[in-house]
Short mmCIF file of C-alpha atoms and ligand atoms in Angstrom, two decimals:
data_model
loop_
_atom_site.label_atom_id
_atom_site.label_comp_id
_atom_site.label_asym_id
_atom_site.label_seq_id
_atom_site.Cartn_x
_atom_site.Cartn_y
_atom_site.Cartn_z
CA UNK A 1 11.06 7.74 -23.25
CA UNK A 2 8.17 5.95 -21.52
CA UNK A 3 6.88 7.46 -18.76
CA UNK A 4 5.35 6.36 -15.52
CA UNK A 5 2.79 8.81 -13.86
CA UNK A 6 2.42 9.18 -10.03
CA UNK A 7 -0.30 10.58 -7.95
CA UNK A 8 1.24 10.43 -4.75
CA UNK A 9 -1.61 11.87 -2.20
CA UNK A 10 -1.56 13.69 1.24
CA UNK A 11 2.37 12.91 1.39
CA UNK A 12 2.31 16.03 4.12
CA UNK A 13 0.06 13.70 6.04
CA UNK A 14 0.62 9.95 5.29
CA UNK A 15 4.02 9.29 5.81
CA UNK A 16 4.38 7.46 8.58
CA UNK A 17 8.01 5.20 8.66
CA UNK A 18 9.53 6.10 4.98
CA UNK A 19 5.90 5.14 3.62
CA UNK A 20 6.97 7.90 0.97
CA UNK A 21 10.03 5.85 -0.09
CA UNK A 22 7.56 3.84 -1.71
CA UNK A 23 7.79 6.28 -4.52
CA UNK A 24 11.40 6.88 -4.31
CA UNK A 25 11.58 3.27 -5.24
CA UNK A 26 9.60 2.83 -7.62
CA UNK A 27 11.65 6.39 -9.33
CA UNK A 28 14.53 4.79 -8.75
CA UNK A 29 14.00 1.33 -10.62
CA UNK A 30 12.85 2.91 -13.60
CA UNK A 31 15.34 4.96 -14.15
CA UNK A 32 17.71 1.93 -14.03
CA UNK A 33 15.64 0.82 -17.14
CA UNK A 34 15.62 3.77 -18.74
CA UNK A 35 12.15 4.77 -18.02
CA UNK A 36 11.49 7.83 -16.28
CA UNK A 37 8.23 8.85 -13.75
CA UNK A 38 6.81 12.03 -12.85
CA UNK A 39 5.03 12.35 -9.22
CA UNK A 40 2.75 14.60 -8.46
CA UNK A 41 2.03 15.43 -4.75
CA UNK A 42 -1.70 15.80 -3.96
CA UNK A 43 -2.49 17.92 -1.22
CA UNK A 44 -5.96 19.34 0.23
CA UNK A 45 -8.06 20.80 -2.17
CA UNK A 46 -6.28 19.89 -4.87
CA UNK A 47 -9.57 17.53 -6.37
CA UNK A 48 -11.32 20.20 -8.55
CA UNK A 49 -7.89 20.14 -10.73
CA UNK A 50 -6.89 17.07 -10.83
CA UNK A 51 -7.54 14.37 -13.50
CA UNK A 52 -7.52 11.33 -11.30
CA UNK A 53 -7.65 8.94 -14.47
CA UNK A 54 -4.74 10.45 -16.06
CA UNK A 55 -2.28 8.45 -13.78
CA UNK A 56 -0.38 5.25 -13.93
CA UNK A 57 -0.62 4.72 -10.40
CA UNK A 58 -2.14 6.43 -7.77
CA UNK A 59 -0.56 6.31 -4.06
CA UNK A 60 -1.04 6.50 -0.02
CA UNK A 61 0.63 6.11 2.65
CA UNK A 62 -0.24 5.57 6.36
CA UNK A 63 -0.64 8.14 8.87
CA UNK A 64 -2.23 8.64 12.52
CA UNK A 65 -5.86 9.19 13.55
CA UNK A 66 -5.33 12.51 13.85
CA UNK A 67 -4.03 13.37 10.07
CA UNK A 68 -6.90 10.61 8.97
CA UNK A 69 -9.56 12.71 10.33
CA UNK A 70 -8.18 16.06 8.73
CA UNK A 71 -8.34 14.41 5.26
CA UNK A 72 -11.38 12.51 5.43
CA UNK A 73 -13.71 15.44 3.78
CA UNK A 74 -11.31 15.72 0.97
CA UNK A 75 -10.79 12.40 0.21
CA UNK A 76 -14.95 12.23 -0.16
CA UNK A 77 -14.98 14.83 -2.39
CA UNK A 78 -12.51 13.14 -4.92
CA UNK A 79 -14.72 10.19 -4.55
CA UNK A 80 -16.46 9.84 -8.32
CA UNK A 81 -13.54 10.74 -9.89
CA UNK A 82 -10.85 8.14 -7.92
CA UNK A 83 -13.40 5.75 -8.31
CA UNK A 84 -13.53 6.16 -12.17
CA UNK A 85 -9.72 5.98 -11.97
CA UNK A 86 -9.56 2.63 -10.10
CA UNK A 87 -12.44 1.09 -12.25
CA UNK A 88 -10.41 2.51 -15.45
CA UNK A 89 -7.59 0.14 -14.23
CA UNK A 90 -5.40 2.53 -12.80
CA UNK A 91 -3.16 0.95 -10.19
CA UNK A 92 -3.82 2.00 -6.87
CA UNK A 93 -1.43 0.79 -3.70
CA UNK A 94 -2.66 2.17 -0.18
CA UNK A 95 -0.60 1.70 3.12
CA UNK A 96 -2.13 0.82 6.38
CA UNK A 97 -4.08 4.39 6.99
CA UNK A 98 -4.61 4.68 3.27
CA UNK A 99 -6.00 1.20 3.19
CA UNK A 100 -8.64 1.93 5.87
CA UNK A 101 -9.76 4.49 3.92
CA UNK A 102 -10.85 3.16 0.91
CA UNK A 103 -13.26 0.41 2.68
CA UNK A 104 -16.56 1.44 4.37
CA UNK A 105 -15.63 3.77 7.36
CA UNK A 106 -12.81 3.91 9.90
CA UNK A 107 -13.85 3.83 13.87
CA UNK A 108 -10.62 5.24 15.20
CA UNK A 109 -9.31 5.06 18.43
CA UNK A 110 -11.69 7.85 20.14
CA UNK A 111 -14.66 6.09 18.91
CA UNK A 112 -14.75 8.42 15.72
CA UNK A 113 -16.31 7.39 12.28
CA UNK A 114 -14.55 8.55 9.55
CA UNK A 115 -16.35 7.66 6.68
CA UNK A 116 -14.54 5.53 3.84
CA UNK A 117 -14.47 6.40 0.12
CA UNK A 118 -16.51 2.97 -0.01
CA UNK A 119 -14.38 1.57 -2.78
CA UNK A 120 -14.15 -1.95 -0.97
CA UNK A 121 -16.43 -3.52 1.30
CA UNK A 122 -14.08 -3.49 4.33
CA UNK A 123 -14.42 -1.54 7.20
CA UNK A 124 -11.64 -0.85 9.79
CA UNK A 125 -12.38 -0.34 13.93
CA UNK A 126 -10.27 0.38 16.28
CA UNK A 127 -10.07 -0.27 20.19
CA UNK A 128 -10.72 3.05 21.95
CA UNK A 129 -7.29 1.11 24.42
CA UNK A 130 -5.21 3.35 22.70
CA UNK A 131 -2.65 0.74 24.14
CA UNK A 132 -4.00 -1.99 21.51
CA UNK A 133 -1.91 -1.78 18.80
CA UNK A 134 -0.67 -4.61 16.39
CA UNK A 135 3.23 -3.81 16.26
CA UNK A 136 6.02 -5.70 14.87
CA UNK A 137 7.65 -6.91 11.99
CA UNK A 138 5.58 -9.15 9.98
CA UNK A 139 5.99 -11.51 7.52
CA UNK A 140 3.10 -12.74 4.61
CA UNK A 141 3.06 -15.24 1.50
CA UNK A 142 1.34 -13.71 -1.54
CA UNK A 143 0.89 -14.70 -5.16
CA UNK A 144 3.03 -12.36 -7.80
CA UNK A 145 2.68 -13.07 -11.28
CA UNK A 146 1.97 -17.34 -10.35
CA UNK A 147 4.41 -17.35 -8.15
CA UNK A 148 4.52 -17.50 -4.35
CA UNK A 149 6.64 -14.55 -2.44
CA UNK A 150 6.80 -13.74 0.97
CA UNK A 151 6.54 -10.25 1.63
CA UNK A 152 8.09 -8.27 4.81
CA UNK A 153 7.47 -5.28 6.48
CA UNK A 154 6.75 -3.70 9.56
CA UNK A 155 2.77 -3.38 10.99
CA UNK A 156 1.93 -0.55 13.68
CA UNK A 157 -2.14 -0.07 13.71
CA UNK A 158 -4.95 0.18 16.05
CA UNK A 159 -7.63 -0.73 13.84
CA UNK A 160 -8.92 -4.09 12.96
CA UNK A 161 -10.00 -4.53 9.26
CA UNK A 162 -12.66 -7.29 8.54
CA UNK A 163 -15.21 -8.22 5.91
CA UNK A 164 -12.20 -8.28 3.62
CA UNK A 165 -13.14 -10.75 0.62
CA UNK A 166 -9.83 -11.15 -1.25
CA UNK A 167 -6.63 -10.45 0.61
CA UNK A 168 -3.37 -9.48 -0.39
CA UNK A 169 -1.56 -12.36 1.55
CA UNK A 170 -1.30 -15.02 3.98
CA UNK A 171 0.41 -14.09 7.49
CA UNK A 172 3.46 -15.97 7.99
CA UNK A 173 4.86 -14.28 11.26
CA UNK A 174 3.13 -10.94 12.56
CA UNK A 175 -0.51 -10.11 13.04
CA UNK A 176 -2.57 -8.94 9.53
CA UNK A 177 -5.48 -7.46 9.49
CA UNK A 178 -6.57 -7.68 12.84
CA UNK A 179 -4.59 -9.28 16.15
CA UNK A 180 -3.83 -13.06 15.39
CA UNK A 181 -5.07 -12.91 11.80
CA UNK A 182 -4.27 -15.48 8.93
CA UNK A 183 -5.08 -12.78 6.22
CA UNK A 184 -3.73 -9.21 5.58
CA UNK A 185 -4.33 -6.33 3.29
CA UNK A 186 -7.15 -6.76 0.34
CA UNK A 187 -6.06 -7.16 -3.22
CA UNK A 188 -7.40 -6.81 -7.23
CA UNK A 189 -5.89 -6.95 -10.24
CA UNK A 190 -4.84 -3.30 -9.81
CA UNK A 191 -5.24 -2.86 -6.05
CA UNK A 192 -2.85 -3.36 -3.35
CA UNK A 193 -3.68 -2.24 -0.24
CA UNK A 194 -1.78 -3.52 3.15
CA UNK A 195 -0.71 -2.80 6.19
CA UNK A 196 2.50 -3.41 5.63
CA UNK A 197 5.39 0.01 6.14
CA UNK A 198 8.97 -1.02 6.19
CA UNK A 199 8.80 0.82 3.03
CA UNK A 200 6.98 -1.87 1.31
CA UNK A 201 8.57 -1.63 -1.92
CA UNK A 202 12.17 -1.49 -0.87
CA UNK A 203 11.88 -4.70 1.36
CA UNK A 204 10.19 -6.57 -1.24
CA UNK A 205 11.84 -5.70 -4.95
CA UNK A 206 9.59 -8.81 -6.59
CA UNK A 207 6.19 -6.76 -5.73
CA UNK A 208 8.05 -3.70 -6.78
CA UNK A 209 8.75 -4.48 -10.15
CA UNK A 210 4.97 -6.36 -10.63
CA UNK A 211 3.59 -2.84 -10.36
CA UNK A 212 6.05 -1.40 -12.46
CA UNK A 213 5.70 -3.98 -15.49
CA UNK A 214 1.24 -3.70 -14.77
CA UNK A 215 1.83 0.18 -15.23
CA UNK A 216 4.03 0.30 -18.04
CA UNK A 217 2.07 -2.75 -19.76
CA UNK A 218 -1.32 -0.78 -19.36
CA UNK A 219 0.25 1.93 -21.28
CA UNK A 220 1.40 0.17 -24.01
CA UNK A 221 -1.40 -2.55 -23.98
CA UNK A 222 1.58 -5.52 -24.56
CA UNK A 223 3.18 -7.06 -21.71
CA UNK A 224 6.46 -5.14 -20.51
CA UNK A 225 9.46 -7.25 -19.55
CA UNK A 226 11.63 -5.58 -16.96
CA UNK A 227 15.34 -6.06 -17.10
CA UNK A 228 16.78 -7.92 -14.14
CA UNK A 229 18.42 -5.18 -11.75
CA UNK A 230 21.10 -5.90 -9.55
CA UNK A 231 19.25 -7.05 -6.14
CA UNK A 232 21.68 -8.45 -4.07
CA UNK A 233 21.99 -6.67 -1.37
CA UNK A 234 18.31 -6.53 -1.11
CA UNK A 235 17.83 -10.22 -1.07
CA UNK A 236 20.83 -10.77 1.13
CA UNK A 237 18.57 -8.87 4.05
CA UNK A 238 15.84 -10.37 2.88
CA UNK A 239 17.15 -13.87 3.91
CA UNK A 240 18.66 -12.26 7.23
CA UNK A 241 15.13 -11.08 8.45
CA UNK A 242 12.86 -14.33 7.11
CA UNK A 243 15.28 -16.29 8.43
CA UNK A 244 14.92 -14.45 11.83
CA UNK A 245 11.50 -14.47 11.64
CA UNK A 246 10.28 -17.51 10.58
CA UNK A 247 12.80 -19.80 12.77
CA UNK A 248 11.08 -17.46 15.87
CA UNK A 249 7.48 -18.35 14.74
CA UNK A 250 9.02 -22.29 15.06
N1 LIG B 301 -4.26 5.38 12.49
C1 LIG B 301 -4.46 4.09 11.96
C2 LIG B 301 -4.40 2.99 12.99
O1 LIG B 301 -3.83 3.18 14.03
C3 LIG B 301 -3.45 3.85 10.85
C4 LIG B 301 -2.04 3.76 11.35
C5 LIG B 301 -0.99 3.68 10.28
O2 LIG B 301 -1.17 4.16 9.16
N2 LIG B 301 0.16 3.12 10.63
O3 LIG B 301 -4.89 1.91 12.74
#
């Protein structure tokens, strides 16, 4: 049986609204296939043991300044080998704290620099108004394999993200990477990273299954056709909250 392997990091630490149901999800609709996944949970000081490279995917979720701050040193000293994971083509999907930092550095809200692990060239600063938050459902339009899909979710960040040079979408209804922003979350081939909680994966099955079929088709080095799952309950809310959404933007 083909196997999907997770490296779900800091889930003691970045989980902030279900961000760990990410990984549920993505469990879940394998084994609907037939597939099966193994996750392993990364905590501190794991780095000297673990073989970054020999994942499928590699995951993080959001979290608060506070829990951003404890990990930071940690995170730098799995730098060379996450890096040689990412440029190996390992898929890597980040969530709103977890996003911040991979770019350049994070200026959280007490003014703080947490350094990045530099990945990207984006860098993240917050307003030291702890009051100045982007918050709210939010709505974006991104390409998934040629085709356009709105993705939804649910934003809830102090920090601003700029210099980002290819986004994951195009805001339809919400704010992005920083307040009033047309773009949010920076994209690759194997990169995802957005602000986007809600869980991400569970709102938006389409996105779900396009990191699925790039995991499984890295493995095998062909292109992996998923099997059409039963998703209507998922596109039934789906039409509920866009519709909700975009008729308030009108
Ligand atoms: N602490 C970061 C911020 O406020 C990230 C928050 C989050 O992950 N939701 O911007």
């Amino acid at each position: 049986m083909q196997t999907l392997k997770i490296l779900h990091m800091y889930p003691n630490m970045l989980d902030l609204y279900g961000d760990s149901g990410n990984m549920e999800l993505i469990s879940y609709r394998l084994k609907m296939r037939g597939y099966s996944s193994e996750i392993t949970q990364y905590t501190i000081g794991d780095g000297t043991s673990t073989d970054f490279s020999s994942y499928d995917l590699i995951y993080l979720g959001g979290g608060a300044d506070f829990e951003q701050q404890l990990l930071a040193d940690d995170l730098l000293s799995c730098k060379d080998k996450i890096l040689a994971a990412y440029k190996s083509g390992v898929f890597m999907l980040m969530i709103c704290g977890g996003y911040q930092l991979m770019g350049q550095y994070y200026k959280d809200s007490n003014g703080e620099k947490i350094p990045g692990l530099g990945l990207f060239d984006y860098y993240t600063v917050a307003s030291t108004n702890k009051r100045e938050r982007c918050i709210g459902n939010i709505v974006i339009e991104t390409e998934i394999d040629g085709r356009s899909y709105k993705v939804l979710g649910f934003e809830n960040h102090g920090g601003m993200t700029d210099n980002v040079t290819s986004p994951f979408g195009r805001v339809l209804f919400g704010n992005g990477n920083k307040f009033g922003s047309s773009s949010e979350g920076y994209r690759e081939k194997n990169v995802i990273a957005t602000y986007l909680h809600g869980p991400l994966l569970s709102k938006n099955p389409v996105l779900a299954d396009s990191i699925i079929s790039y995991c499984l088709s890295r493995q095998t080095g062909s292109k992996v056709t998923l099997t059409p799952l039963d998703d209507e309950l998922e596109e039934k809310c789906r039409e509920v909250m866009l519709g909700r959404l975009l008729e308030e933007k009108k």
